[in-house]
């Protein structure tokens, strides 16, 4: 069974996560902060960690860009959940492909492991991430040759919709791609919940 929880800002939608996934206390999450490595603003990494710890989860951090392939494989396989943080989607995809972590993640998700993606972590679940170029700097991924991504979902998550500082970028993406791609915009207060083929968007009130 495929299970994904996709958000713009995890800390803002923790209550939605709690009702989506029960009994998380004491379980371990592989926390991938890699997308934030090339960003100046990274507060959301610590905010997400604190939110997960508050739920009773144990954080096992895994920086894809510095870990060896065996460590990557072991951590993704061993822990109960996979969390991929926000940052630059192109750099994240580059590192996932370079290390083979993309294949490890796909294998674990196919086996039923819950994938939690925040911002860039949600973007890379689509088939191709070129659409996010007005939000993320493509030049941060100098060796990325293809924008084909995880292809875990048949839509294109557009995080931070209508939220500062991405208001203009999200509107431009919507204008450019709405007619050609099945975009799914979510604000910082919304999350996409996926169980197999059942996809729902919920918001925090």
PDB file of C-alpha atoms in Angstrom, residues 16 56 102 111 157:
ATOM      1  CA  UNK A  16      -3.211  16.658   9.982  1.00  0.00           C
ATOM      2  CA  UNK A  56       7.545  11.106  20.049  1.00  0.00           C
ATOM      3  CA  UNK A 102      16.012   7.594  -5.363  1.00  0.00           C
ATOM      4  CA  UNK A 111       6.760  -1.912   0.212  1.00  0.00           C
ATOM      5  CA  UNK A 157       2.578  19.416  -6.064  1.00  0.00           C
TER       6      UNK A 157
END
